[in-house]
PDB file of N, CA and C in Angstrom:
ATOM      1  N   MET A 194      24.711-141.255-114.180  1.00 66.00           N
ATOM      2  CA  MET A 194      24.984-139.774-114.813  1.00 66.00           C
ATOM      3  C   MET A 194      24.081-138.646-114.455  1.00 66.00           C
ATOM      4  N   PRO A 195      24.204-137.501-114.339  1.00 73.00           N
ATOM      5  CA  PRO A 195      23.420-136.533-113.919  1.00 73.00           C
ATOM      6  C   PRO A 195      21.967-136.483-115.259  1.00 73.00           C
ATOM      7  N   VAL A 196      20.999-136.379-114.995  1.00 70.00           N
ATOM      8  CA  VAL A 196      20.224-136.121-116.308  1.00 70.00           C
ATOM      9  C   VAL A 196      19.614-134.776-115.668  1.00 70.00           C
ATOM     10  N   ILE A 197      19.507-133.865-117.111  1.00 76.00           N
ATOM     11  CA  ILE A 197      19.398-132.899-117.107  1.00 76.00           C
ATOM     12  C   ILE A 197      18.105-132.344-118.001  1.00 76.00           C
ATOM     13  N   ARG A 198      16.662-132.842-117.644  1.00 73.00           N
ATOM     14  CA  ARG A 198      15.708-132.535-118.707  1.00 73.00           C
ATOM     15  C   ARG A 198      14.243-131.988-117.611  1.00 73.00           C
ATOM     16  N   THR A 199      13.611-131.075-118.132  1.00 77.00           N
ATOM     17  CA  THR A 199      12.588-130.526-117.640  1.00 77.00           C
ATOM     18  C   THR A 199      11.729-131.535-117.259  1.00 77.00           C
ATOM     19  N   GLY A 200      11.176-131.487-115.959  1.00 77.00           N
ATOM     20  CA  GLY A 200      10.367-132.511-115.520  1.00 77.00           C
ATOM     21  C   GLY A 200      10.689-133.957-114.614  1.00 77.00           C
ATOM     22  N   SER A 201      12.260-133.688-114.748  1.00 72.00           N
ATOM     23  CA  SER A 201      12.747-135.107-114.636  1.00 72.00           C
ATOM     24  C   SER A 201      13.302-135.324-113.172  1.00 72.00           C
ATOM     25  N   ALA A 202      13.641-133.982-112.508  1.00 87.00           N
ATOM     26  CA  ALA A 202      13.946-134.350-110.867  1.00 87.00           C
ATOM     27  C   ALA A 202      14.122-133.422-110.350  1.00 87.00           C
ATOM     28  N   VAL A 203      14.102-132.947-108.678  1.00 93.00           N
ATOM     29  CA  VAL A 203      14.635-132.182-107.684  1.00 93.00           C
ATOM     30  C   VAL A 203      15.828-132.257-108.205  1.00 93.00           C
ATOM     31  N   THR A 204      16.250-130.738-108.247  1.00 93.00           N
ATOM     32  CA  THR A 204      17.677-130.534-107.846  1.00 93.00           C
ATOM     33  C   THR A 204      17.789-129.697-107.145  1.00 93.00           C
ATOM     34  N   GLN A 205      19.068-130.105-105.955  1.00 94.00           N
ATOM     35  CA  GLN A 205      19.303-129.102-104.973  1.00 94.00           C
ATOM     36  C   GLN A 205      20.821-128.599-105.244  1.00 94.00           C
ATOM     37  N   ILE A 206      21.107-126.970-105.216  1.00 95.00           N
ATOM     38  CA  ILE A 206      21.993-127.122-106.009  1.00 95.00           C
ATOM     39  C   ILE A 206      22.658-125.764-104.847  1.00 95.00           C
ATOM     40  N   ASN A 207      23.766-126.380-104.361  1.00 96.00           N
ATOM     41  CA  ASN A 207      24.358-125.373-103.239  1.00 96.00           C
ATOM     42  C   ASN A 207      25.784-124.768-103.522  1.00 96.00           C
ATOM     43  N   VAL A 208      25.470-123.360-103.728  1.00 97.00           N
ATOM     44  CA  VAL A 208      26.732-122.436-103.887  1.00 97.00           C
ATOM     45  C   VAL A 208      27.400-122.071-102.620  1.00 97.00           C
ATOM     46  N   PHE A 209      28.889-123.208-102.293  1.00 97.00           N
ATOM     47  CA  PHE A 209      29.767-122.329-101.567  1.00 97.00           C
ATOM     48  C   PHE A 209      30.873-121.488-102.004  1.00 97.00           C
ATOM     49  N   THR A 210      30.799-120.342-100.532  1.00 97.00           N
ATOM     50  CA  THR A 210      32.103-119.559-100.693  1.00 97.00           C
ATOM     51  C   THR A 210      32.989-119.622 -99.811  1.00 97.00           C
ATOM     52  N   VAL A 211      34.181-119.838-100.037  1.00 97.00           N
ATOM     53  CA  VAL A 211      35.568-120.396 -99.730  1.00 97.00           C
ATOM     54  C   VAL A 211      36.740-119.760 -99.581  1.00 97.00           C
ATOM     55  N   GLU A 212      37.583-119.991 -98.948  1.00 96.00           N
ATOM     56  CA  GLU A 212      39.032-119.632 -99.107  1.00 96.00           C
ATOM     57  C   GLU A 212      39.766-120.553-100.136  1.00 96.00           C
ATOM     58  N   PRO A 213      40.521-120.041-100.799  1.00 97.00           N
ATOM     59  CA  PRO A 213      40.985-121.112-101.822  1.00 97.00           C
ATOM     60  C   PRO A 213      42.053-122.320-101.172  1.00 97.00           C
ATOM     61  N   ASP A 214      42.363-121.874 -99.887  1.00 97.00           N
ATOM     62  CA  ASP A 214      42.787-123.235 -99.301  1.00 97.00           C
ATOM     63  C   ASP A 214      41.977-124.094 -98.696  1.00 97.00           C
ATOM     64  N   ARG A 215      40.866-124.094 -98.640  1.00 96.00           N
ATOM     65  CA  ARG A 215      39.515-124.737 -98.480  1.00 96.00           C
ATOM     66  C   ARG A 215      39.018-125.110 -99.445  1.00 96.00           C
ATOM     67  N   GLN A 216      39.238-124.814-100.870  1.00 97.00           N
ATOM     68  CA  GLN A 216      38.370-125.430-101.689  1.00 97.00           C
ATOM     69  C   GLN A 216      38.416-127.073-102.197  1.00 97.00           C
ATOM     70  N   GLN A 217      39.461-127.467-101.882  1.00 97.00           N
ATOM     71  CA  GLN A 217      39.501-128.943-102.505  1.00 97.00           C
ATOM     72  C   GLN A 217      39.109-129.659-101.326  1.00 97.00           C
ATOM     73  N   PRO A 218      39.556-129.171 -99.770  1.00 97.00           N
ATOM     74  CA  PRO A 218      39.334-130.166 -98.358  1.00 97.00           C
ATOM     75  C   PRO A 218      37.672-130.148 -98.394  1.00 97.00           C
ATOM     76  N   LEU A 219      36.818-129.147 -99.335  1.00 97.00           N
ATOM     77  CA  LEU A 219      35.291-129.229 -98.957  1.00 97.00           C
ATOM     78  C   LEU A 219      35.090-129.839-100.365  1.00 97.00           C
ATOM     79  N   ILE A 220      35.437-129.946-101.054  1.00 97.00           N
ATOM     80  CA  ILE A 220      35.647-130.713-102.694  1.00 97.00           C
ATOM     81  C   ILE A 220      35.287-132.482-102.091  1.00 97.00           C
ATOM     82  N   ASP A 221      36.607-132.758-101.436  1.00 98.00           N
ATOM     83  CA  ASP A 221      36.899-134.095-100.837  1.00 98.00           C
ATOM     84  C   ASP A 221      35.485-134.274 -99.705  1.00 98.00           C
ATOM     85  N   TYR A 222      35.675-133.517 -98.700  1.00 97.00           N
ATOM     86  CA  TYR A 222      34.280-133.809 -98.092  1.00 97.00           C
ATOM     87  C   TYR A 222      32.757-133.523 -98.710  1.00 97.00           C
ATOM     88  N   LEU A 223      32.259-133.157-100.046  1.00 97.00           N
ATOM     89  CA  LEU A 223      31.109-133.501-100.111  1.00 97.00           C
ATOM     90  C   LEU A 223      31.079-134.392-101.208  1.00 97.00           C
ATOM     91  N   ALA A 224      32.295-134.955-101.416  1.00 97.00           N
ATOM     92  CA  ALA A 224      32.325-136.555-102.454  1.00 97.00           C
ATOM     93  C   ALA A 224      31.958-137.559-100.961  1.00 97.00           C
ATOM     94  N   ARG A 225      32.634-137.222 -99.934  1.00 97.00           N
ATOM     95  CA  ARG A 225      32.262-138.037 -98.744  1.00 97.00           C
ATOM     96  C   ARG A 225      30.501-137.893 -98.663  1.00 97.00           C
ATOM     97  N   ALA A 226      29.875-136.890 -98.669  1.00 97.00           N
ATOM     98  CA  ALA A 226      28.548-136.561 -98.259  1.00 97.00           C
ATOM     99  C   ALA A 226      27.708-137.048 -99.205  1.00 97.00           C
ATOM    100  N   ALA A 227      28.051-137.365-100.643  1.00 97.00           N
ATOM    101  CA  ALA A 227      27.443-137.943-101.767  1.00 97.00           C
ATOM    102  C   ALA A 227      27.279-139.537-101.816  1.00 97.00           C
ATOM    103  N   ARG A 228      28.537-139.876-101.058  1.00 97.00           N
ATOM    104  CA  ARG A 228      28.499-141.110-101.125  1.00 97.00           C
ATOM    105  C   ARG A 228      27.391-141.663-100.061  1.00 97.00           C
ATOM    106  N   VAL A 229      26.942-140.720 -98.770  1.00 97.00           N
ATOM    107  CA  VAL A 229      26.141-141.108 -97.648  1.00 97.00           C
ATOM    108  C   VAL A 229      25.019-140.655 -98.350  1.00 97.00           C
ATOM    109  N   ALA A 230      24.344-139.802 -98.869  1.00 97.00           N
ATOM    110  CA  ALA A 230      23.428-139.627 -99.655  1.00 97.00           C
ATOM    111  C   ALA A 230      22.755-140.521-100.684  1.00 97.00           C
ATOM    112  N   SER A 231      24.170-141.483-101.197  1.00 97.00           N
ATOM    113  CA  SER A 231      23.544-141.958-101.970  1.00 97.00           C
ATOM    114  C   SER A 231      22.821-143.500-101.626  1.00 97.00           C
ATOM    115  N   GLU A 232      23.057-143.625-100.153  1.00 96.00           N
ATOM    116  CA  GLU A 232      22.298-144.679 -99.388  1.00 96.00           C
ATOM    117  C   GLU A 232      20.682-144.330 -99.661  1.00 96.00           C
ATOM    118  N   VAL A 233      20.417-143.535 -99.638  1.00 97.00           N
ATOM    119  CA  VAL A 233      19.012-142.810 -99.812  1.00 97.00           C
ATOM    120  C   VAL A 233      18.223-143.519-101.042  1.00 97.00           C
ATOM    121  N   PRO A 234      16.943-144.165-100.834  1.00 97.00           N
ATOM    122  CA  PRO A 234      16.265-144.461-102.012  1.00 97.00           C
ATOM    123  C   PRO A 234      15.506-142.921-102.475  1.00 97.00           C
ATOM    124  N   GLY A 235      15.697-143.035-103.989  1.00 95.00           N
ATOM    125  CA  GLY A 235      15.319-142.133-104.740  1.00 95.00           C
ATOM    126  C   GLY A 235      16.614-141.001-104.995  1.00 95.00           C
ATOM    127  N   TRP A 236      17.709-141.088-104.454  1.00 96.00           N
ATOM    128  CA  TRP A 236      18.786-140.159-104.763  1.00 96.00           C
ATOM    129  C   TRP A 236      19.113-140.741-106.276  1.00 96.00           C
ATOM    130  N   MET A 237      19.441-139.662-106.894  1.00 94.00           N
ATOM    131  CA  MET A 237      20.098-140.028-108.656  1.00 94.00           C
ATOM    132  C   MET A 237      21.525-139.791-108.564  1.00 94.00           C
ATOM    133  N   SER A 238      21.911-138.501-108.437  1.00 94.00           N
ATOM    134  CA  SER A 238      23.639-137.792-108.838  1.00 94.00           C
ATOM    135  C   SER A 238      23.885-136.998-108.202  1.00 94.00           C
ATOM    136  N   ALA A 239      25.446-136.920-107.922  1.00 95.00           N
ATOM    137  CA  ALA A 239      25.942-135.741-107.379  1.00 95.00           C
ATOM    138  C   ALA A 239      26.817-134.929-108.157  1.00 95.00           C
ATOM    139  N   SER A 240      27.265-134.097-108.478  1.00 95.00           N
ATOM    140  CA  SER A 240      28.468-133.511-109.171  1.00 95.00           C
ATOM    141  C   SER A 240      28.823-132.189-108.570  1.00 95.00           C
ATOM    142  N   ILE A 241      29.594-131.968-108.590  1.00 97.00           N
ATOM    143  CA  ILE A 241      30.831-131.317-107.848  1.00 97.00           C
ATOM    144  C   ILE A 241      31.443-130.161-108.971  1.00 97.00           C
ATOM    145  N   HIS A 242      31.470-128.711-108.586  1.00 97.00           N
ATOM    146  CA  HIS A 242      32.288-127.907-109.400  1.00 97.00           C
ATOM    147  C   HIS A 242      32.842-127.234-108.814  1.00 97.00           C
ATOM    148  N   ARG A 243      34.071-126.702-109.218  1.00 98.00           N
ATOM    149  CA  ARG A 243      35.036-125.659-108.604  1.00 98.00           C
ATOM    150  C   ARG A 243      35.445-124.445-109.525  1.00 98.00           C
ATOM    151  N   SER A 244      35.095-123.364-108.859  1.00 98.00           N
ATOM    152  CA  SER A 244      35.290-122.565-109.697  1.00 98.00           C
ATOM    153  C   SER A 244      36.815-121.865-109.900  1.00 98.00           C
ATOM    154  N   LEU A 245      37.353-121.582-111.239  1.00 98.00           N
ATOM    155  CA  LEU A 245      38.450-121.554-111.510  1.00 98.00           C
ATOM    156  C   LEU A 245      39.637-120.293-110.419  1.00 98.00           C
ATOM    157  N   ASP A 246      38.891-119.575-109.808  1.00 98.00           N
ATOM    158  CA  ASP A 246      39.774-118.712-108.973  1.00 98.00           C
ATOM    159  C   ASP A 246      39.706-119.008-107.654  1.00 98.00           C
ATOM    160  N   GLY A 247      39.299-120.603-107.260  1.00 97.00           N
ATOM    161  CA  GLY A 247      39.463-121.169-105.886  1.00 97.00           C
ATOM    162  C   GLY A 247      38.391-120.723-104.959  1.00 97.00           C
ATOM    163  N   THR A 248      37.602-119.779-105.333  1.00 98.00           N
ATOM    164  CA  THR A 248      36.745-119.163-104.139  1.00 98.00           C
ATOM    165  C   THR A 248      35.362-119.691-104.126  1.00 98.00           C
ATOM    166  N   ARG A 249      34.461-120.595-104.819  1.00 98.00           N
ATOM    167  CA  ARG A 249      33.674-121.169-104.678  1.00 98.00           C
ATOM    168  C   ARG A 249      33.438-122.451-105.157  1.00 98.00           C
ATOM    169  N   VAL A 250      32.758-123.464-104.734  1.00 98.00           N
ATOM    170  CA  VAL A 250      32.338-124.929-104.769  1.00 98.00           C
ATOM    171  C   VAL A 250      30.779-124.803-105.136  1.00 98.00           C
ATOM    172  N   VAL A 251      30.267-125.662-106.164  1.00 97.00           N
ATOM    173  CA  VAL A 251      28.825-125.603-106.477  1.00 97.00           C
ATOM    174  C   VAL A 251      28.368-127.256-106.625  1.00 97.00           C
ATOM    175  N   ASN A 252      27.685-127.835-105.827  1.00 96.00           N
ATOM    176  CA  ASN A 252      27.304-129.009-105.369  1.00 96.00           C
ATOM    177  C   ASN A 252      25.912-128.999-106.371  1.00 96.00           C
ATOM    178  N   TYR A 253      25.710-130.177-107.109  1.00 94.00           N
ATOM    179  CA  TYR A 253      24.561-129.902-108.016  1.00 94.00           C
ATOM    180  C   TYR A 253      24.227-131.401-107.812  1.00 94.00           C
ATOM    181  N   ALA A 254      22.931-131.636-106.885  1.00 94.00           N
ATOM    182  CA  ALA A 254      22.693-133.306-106.312  1.00 94.00           C
ATOM    183  C   ALA A 254      21.277-133.389-106.869  1.00 94.00           C
ATOM    184  N   GLN A 255      20.949-134.500-107.584  1.00 94.00           N
ATOM    185  CA  GLN A 255      19.527-134.924-108.095  1.00 94.00           C
ATOM    186  C   GLN A 255      18.817-135.867-107.076  1.00 94.00           C
ATOM    187  N   SER A 256      17.595-135.780-107.182  1.00 94.00           N
ATOM    188  CA  SER A 256      16.809-136.585-106.745  1.00 94.00           C
ATOM    189  C   SER A 256      15.494-136.979-107.329  1.00 94.00           C
ATOM    190  N   GLU A 257      14.646-137.896-107.218  1.00 94.00           N
ATOM    191  CA  GLU A 257      13.735-138.438-108.206  1.00 94.00           C
ATOM    192  C   GLU A 257      12.536-137.477-107.970  1.00 94.00           C
ATOM    193  N   ASP A 258      12.465-136.841-106.836  1.00 94.00           N
ATOM    194  CA  ASP A 258      11.328-136.022-106.450  1.00 94.00           C
ATOM    195  C   ASP A 258      11.256-135.407-105.208  1.00 94.00           C
ATOM    196  N   HIS A 259      10.212-134.470-104.898  1.00 94.00           N
ATOM    197  CA  HIS A 259      10.613-133.704-103.657  1.00 94.00           C
ATOM    198  C   HIS A 259      10.899-134.425-102.633  1.00 94.00           C
ATOM    199  N   ASP A 260       9.962-135.458-102.174  1.00 96.00           N
ATOM    200  CA  ASP A 260       9.863-136.264-101.156  1.00 96.00           C
ATOM    201  C   ASP A 260      11.431-136.912-101.288  1.00 96.00           C
ATOM    202  N   ALA A 261      11.830-137.455-102.014  1.00 96.00           N
ATOM    203  CA  ALA A 261      13.357-138.021-102.069  1.00 96.00           C
ATOM    204  C   ALA A 261      14.302-136.710-101.653  1.00 96.00           C
ATOM    205  N   ALA A 262      14.072-135.865-102.126  1.00 95.00           N
ATOM    206  CA  ALA A 262      15.412-134.962-101.868  1.00 95.00           C
ATOM    207  C   ALA A 262      14.775-134.267-100.170  1.00 95.00           C
ATOM    208  N   ARG A 263      13.674-134.386 -99.927  1.00 96.00           N
ATOM    209  CA  ARG A 263      13.660-134.505 -98.323  1.00 96.00           C
ATOM    210  C   ARG A 263      14.132-135.387 -97.592  1.00 96.00           C
ATOM    211  N   ARG A 264      14.511-136.614 -98.002  1.00 97.00           N
ATOM    212  CA  ARG A 264      14.626-137.530 -97.135  1.00 97.00           C
ATOM    213  C   ARG A 264      16.154-137.556 -97.314  1.00 97.00           C
ATOM    214  N   VAL A 265      17.371-137.174 -98.612  1.00 97.00           N
ATOM    215  CA  VAL A 265      18.675-136.968 -98.362  1.00 97.00           C
ATOM    216  C   VAL A 265      18.870-135.905 -97.728  1.00 97.00           C
ATOM    217  N   ILE A 266      18.141-134.964 -97.461  1.00 95.00           N
ATOM    218  CA  ILE A 266      18.523-133.942 -96.764  1.00 95.00           C
ATOM    219  C   ILE A 266      18.221-134.474 -95.146  1.00 95.00           C
ATOM    220  N   GLN A 267      17.690-134.768 -94.794  1.00 97.00           N
ATOM    221  CA  GLN A 267      17.162-135.314 -93.469  1.00 97.00           C
ATOM    222  C   GLN A 267      18.409-136.753 -93.042  1.00 97.00           C
ATOM    223  N   HIS A 268      18.727-137.445 -94.270  1.00 97.00           N
ATOM    224  CA  HIS A 268      19.495-138.380 -93.669  1.00 97.00           C
ATOM    225  C   HIS A 268      20.867-137.730 -93.768  1.00 97.00           C
ATOM    226  N   LEU A 269      21.393-136.835 -94.455  1.00 96.00           N
ATOM    227  CA  LEU A 269      22.619-135.943 -94.418  1.00 96.00           C
ATOM    228  C   LEU A 269      22.370-135.062 -93.038  1.00 96.00           C
ATOM    229  N   LYS A 270      21.650-134.580 -92.403  1.00 95.00           N
ATOM    230  CA  LYS A 270      21.229-134.149 -91.422  1.00 95.00           C
ATOM    231  C   LYS A 270      21.465-134.844 -90.073  1.00 95.00           C
ATOM    232  N   ALA A 271      21.193-135.983 -90.158  1.00 96.00           N
ATOM    233  CA  ALA A 271      21.199-137.160 -89.291  1.00 96.00           C
ATOM    234  C   ALA A 271      22.646-137.968 -89.389  1.00 96.00           C
ATOM    235  N   GLN A 272      23.600-137.691 -90.103  1.00 94.00           N
ATOM    236  CA  GLN A 272      24.651-138.260 -89.681  1.00 94.00           C
ATOM    237  C   GLN A 272      25.868-136.764 -90.024  1.00 94.00           C
ATOM    238  N   GLY A 273      25.346-135.711 -89.531  1.00 93.00           N
ATOM    239  CA  GLY A 273      26.185-134.666 -89.066  1.00 93.00           C
ATOM    240  C   GLY A 273      27.027-134.318 -90.501  1.00 93.00           C
ATOM    241  N   MET A 274      26.513-134.586 -91.627  1.00 92.00           N
ATOM    242  CA  MET A 274      27.357-133.993 -92.986  1.00 92.00           C
ATOM    243  C   MET A 274      26.690-132.447 -93.251  1.00 92.00           C
ATOM    244  N   LEU A 275      25.611-131.956 -92.786  1.00 89.00           N
ATOM    245  CA  LEU A 275      25.258-131.017 -93.533  1.00 89.00           C
ATOM    246  C   LEU A 275      26.073-129.630 -92.209  1.00 89.00           C
ATOM    247  N   GLU A 276      25.977-130.064 -90.783  1.00 90.00           N
ATOM    248  CA  GLU A 276      26.358-129.447 -90.344  1.00 90.00           C
ATOM    249  C   GLU A 276      28.300-129.046 -90.155  1.00 90.00           C
ATOM    250  N   GLY A 277      28.663-130.143 -91.055  1.00 91.00           N
ATOM    251  CA  GLY A 277      30.056-130.256 -91.105  1.00 91.00           C
ATOM    252  C   GLY A 277      30.405-129.330 -92.703  1.00 91.00           C
ATOM    253  N   ASN A 278      29.262-128.842 -93.343  1.00 88.00           N
ATOM    254  CA  ASN A 278      29.803-127.942 -94.203  1.00 88.00           C
ATOM    255  C   ASN A 278      30.352-126.569 -93.556  1.00 88.00           C
ATOM    256  N   LYS A 279      29.897-126.599 -92.424  1.00 86.00           N
ATOM    257  CA  LYS A 279      29.882-125.081 -92.155  1.00 86.00           C
ATOM    258  C   LYS A 279      31.650-124.807 -91.748  1.00 86.00           C
ATOM    259  N   ALA A 280      31.962-125.933 -91.686  1.00 91.00           N
ATOM    260  CA  ALA A 280      34.058-125.644 -91.186  1.00 91.00           C
ATOM    261  C   ALA A 280      34.826-125.220 -92.488  1.00 91.00           C
ATOM    262  N   PHE A 281      33.887-125.322 -93.612  1.00 93.00           N
ATOM    263  CA  PHE A 281      34.731-124.988 -95.275  1.00 93.00           C
ATOM    264  C   PHE A 281      34.343-123.808 -95.373  1.00 93.00           C
ATOM    265  N   GLY A 282      33.233-123.119 -95.275  1.00 91.00           N
ATOM    266  CA  GLY A 282      32.833-121.690 -95.880  1.00 91.00           C
ATOM    267  C   GLY A 282      31.535-121.694 -95.892  1.00 91.00           C
ATOM    268  N   GLN A 283      30.704-120.694 -96.555  1.00 95.00           N
ATOM    269  CA  GLN A 283      29.595-120.212 -96.500  1.00 95.00           C
ATOM    270  C   GLN A 283      28.379-121.140 -97.523  1.00 95.00           C
ATOM    271  N   ALA A 284      27.563-121.747 -97.494  1.00 93.00           N
ATOM    272  CA  ALA A 284      26.484-122.302 -98.277  1.00 93.00           C
ATOM    273  C   ALA A 284      25.477-121.542 -98.556  1.00 93.00           C
ATOM    274  N   HIS A 285      24.988-121.603 -99.650  1.00 94.00           N
ATOM    275  CA  HIS A 285      23.667-121.032-100.196  1.00 94.00           C
ATOM    276  C   HIS A 285      22.517-121.901-100.644  1.00 94.00           C
ATOM    277  N   PRO A 286      22.225-123.025 -99.824  1.00 92.00           N
ATOM    278  CA  PRO A 286      21.512-124.001-100.556  1.00 92.00           C
ATOM    279  C   PRO A 286      20.203-123.795-101.140  1.00 92.00           C
ATOM    280  N   GLY A 287      19.635-124.067-102.060  1.00 94.00           N
ATOM    281  CA  GLY A 287      18.105-124.326-102.682  1.00 94.00           C
ATOM    282  C   GLY A 287      17.886-125.329-103.524  1.00 94.00           C
ATOM    283  N   LEU A 288      16.257-125.753-103.458  1.00 92.00           N
ATOM    284  CA  LEU A 288      16.171-126.953-104.407  1.00 92.00           C
ATOM    285  C   LEU A 288      15.390-126.581-105.939  1.00 92.00           C
ATOM    286  N   TYR A 289      15.572-126.777-106.452  1.00 93.00           N
ATOM    287  CA  TYR A 289      15.229-126.525-107.918  1.00 93.00           C
ATOM    288  C   TYR A 289      14.582-127.419-108.933  1.00 93.00           C
ATOM    289  N   GLU A 290      13.835-126.770-109.782  1.00 91.00           N
ATOM    290  CA  GLU A 290      13.305-127.749-111.324  1.00 91.00           C
ATOM    291  C   GLU A 290      13.970-127.370-112.429  1.00 91.00           C
ATOM    292  N   VAL A 291      14.253-128.261-113.040  1.00 87.00           N
ATOM    293  CA  VAL A 291      14.891-127.557-114.469  1.00 87.00           C
ATOM    294  C   VAL A 291      13.640-127.147-115.171  1.00 87.00           C
ATOM    295  N   SER A 292      13.661-125.743-115.798  1.00 88.00           N
ATOM    296  CA  SER A 292      12.590-125.146-116.422  1.00 88.00           C
ATOM    297  C   SER A 292      13.128-125.068-118.057  1.00 88.00           C
ATOM    298  N   PHE A 293      14.408-125.133-118.518  1.00 88.00           N
ATOM    299  CA  PHE A 293      14.997-125.297-119.836  1.00 88.00           C
ATOM    300  C   PHE A 293      15.777-125.688-120.003  1.00 88.00           C
ATOM    301  N   THR A 294      16.264-126.640-120.698  1.00 84.00           N
ATOM    302  CA  THR A 294      17.473-127.034-121.356  1.00 84.00           C
ATOM    303  C   THR A 294      17.869-126.759-123.173  1.00 84.00           C
ATOM    304  N   LEU A 295      19.284-127.052-123.518  1.00 85.00           N
ATOM    305  CA  LEU A 295      19.300-126.720-124.610  1.00 85.00           C
ATOM    306  C   LEU A 295      20.788-127.450-125.012  1.00 85.00           C
ATOM    307  N   ASP A 296      21.298-128.101-125.774  1.00 81.00           N
ATOM    308  CA  ASP A 296      22.208-128.980-125.641  1.00 81.00           C
ATOM    309  C   ASP A 296      22.518-129.177-127.631  1.00 81.00           C
ATOM    310  N   ARG A 297      23.922-129.023-127.560  1.00 79.00           N
ATOM    311  CA  ARG A 297      23.928-129.304-129.121  1.00 79.00           C
ATOM    312  C   ARG A 297      23.491-130.410-129.814  1.00 79.00           C
ATOM    313  N   ASP A 298      22.920-131.284-129.286  1.00 76.00           N
ATOM    314  CA  ASP A 298      22.151-132.392-130.069  1.00 76.00           C
ATOM    315  C   ASP A 298      20.744-132.078-130.506  1.00 76.00           C
ATOM    316  N   ASP A 299      20.299-130.887-129.767  1.00 75.00           N
ATOM    317  CA  ASP A 299      18.902-130.357-129.873  1.00 75.00           C
ATOM    318  C   ASP A 299      19.202-129.321-131.050  1.00 75.00           C
ATOM    319  N   ILE A 300      20.241-128.839-131.587  1.00 77.00           N
ATOM    320  CA  ILE A 300      20.454-127.544-132.900  1.00 77.00           C
ATOM    321  C   ILE A 300      20.404-128.067-133.821  1.00 77.00           C
ATOM    322  N   HIS A 301      19.825-128.046-134.720  1.00 67.00           N
ATOM    323  CA  HIS A 301      19.847-128.335-136.257  1.00 67.00           C
ATOM    324  C   HIS A 301      20.569-127.590-137.065  1.00 67.00           C
TER     325      HIS A 301
END
């Protein structure tokens, strides 16, 4: 289960721009990549989101810390998974830390 709390993890957020007919194939590919990434110690979770208009896919992946995130990226590169993303659309990756959260359980 993804954990979204300040100071809890390093998050890789990758926004892909795709043609609508490439959205589901990219989601399937990213699901396979998540299974490969899960082999790395320190990997925590992956969540894949599709835009309702069919033109974007967002991959939200968490690792325990920056070193674990780096190991995950290196592992995916070594397996050819990052290069394979290019067949589906344009990627815009970045590493982030959670700075603020609010959910309905926080509101009194």
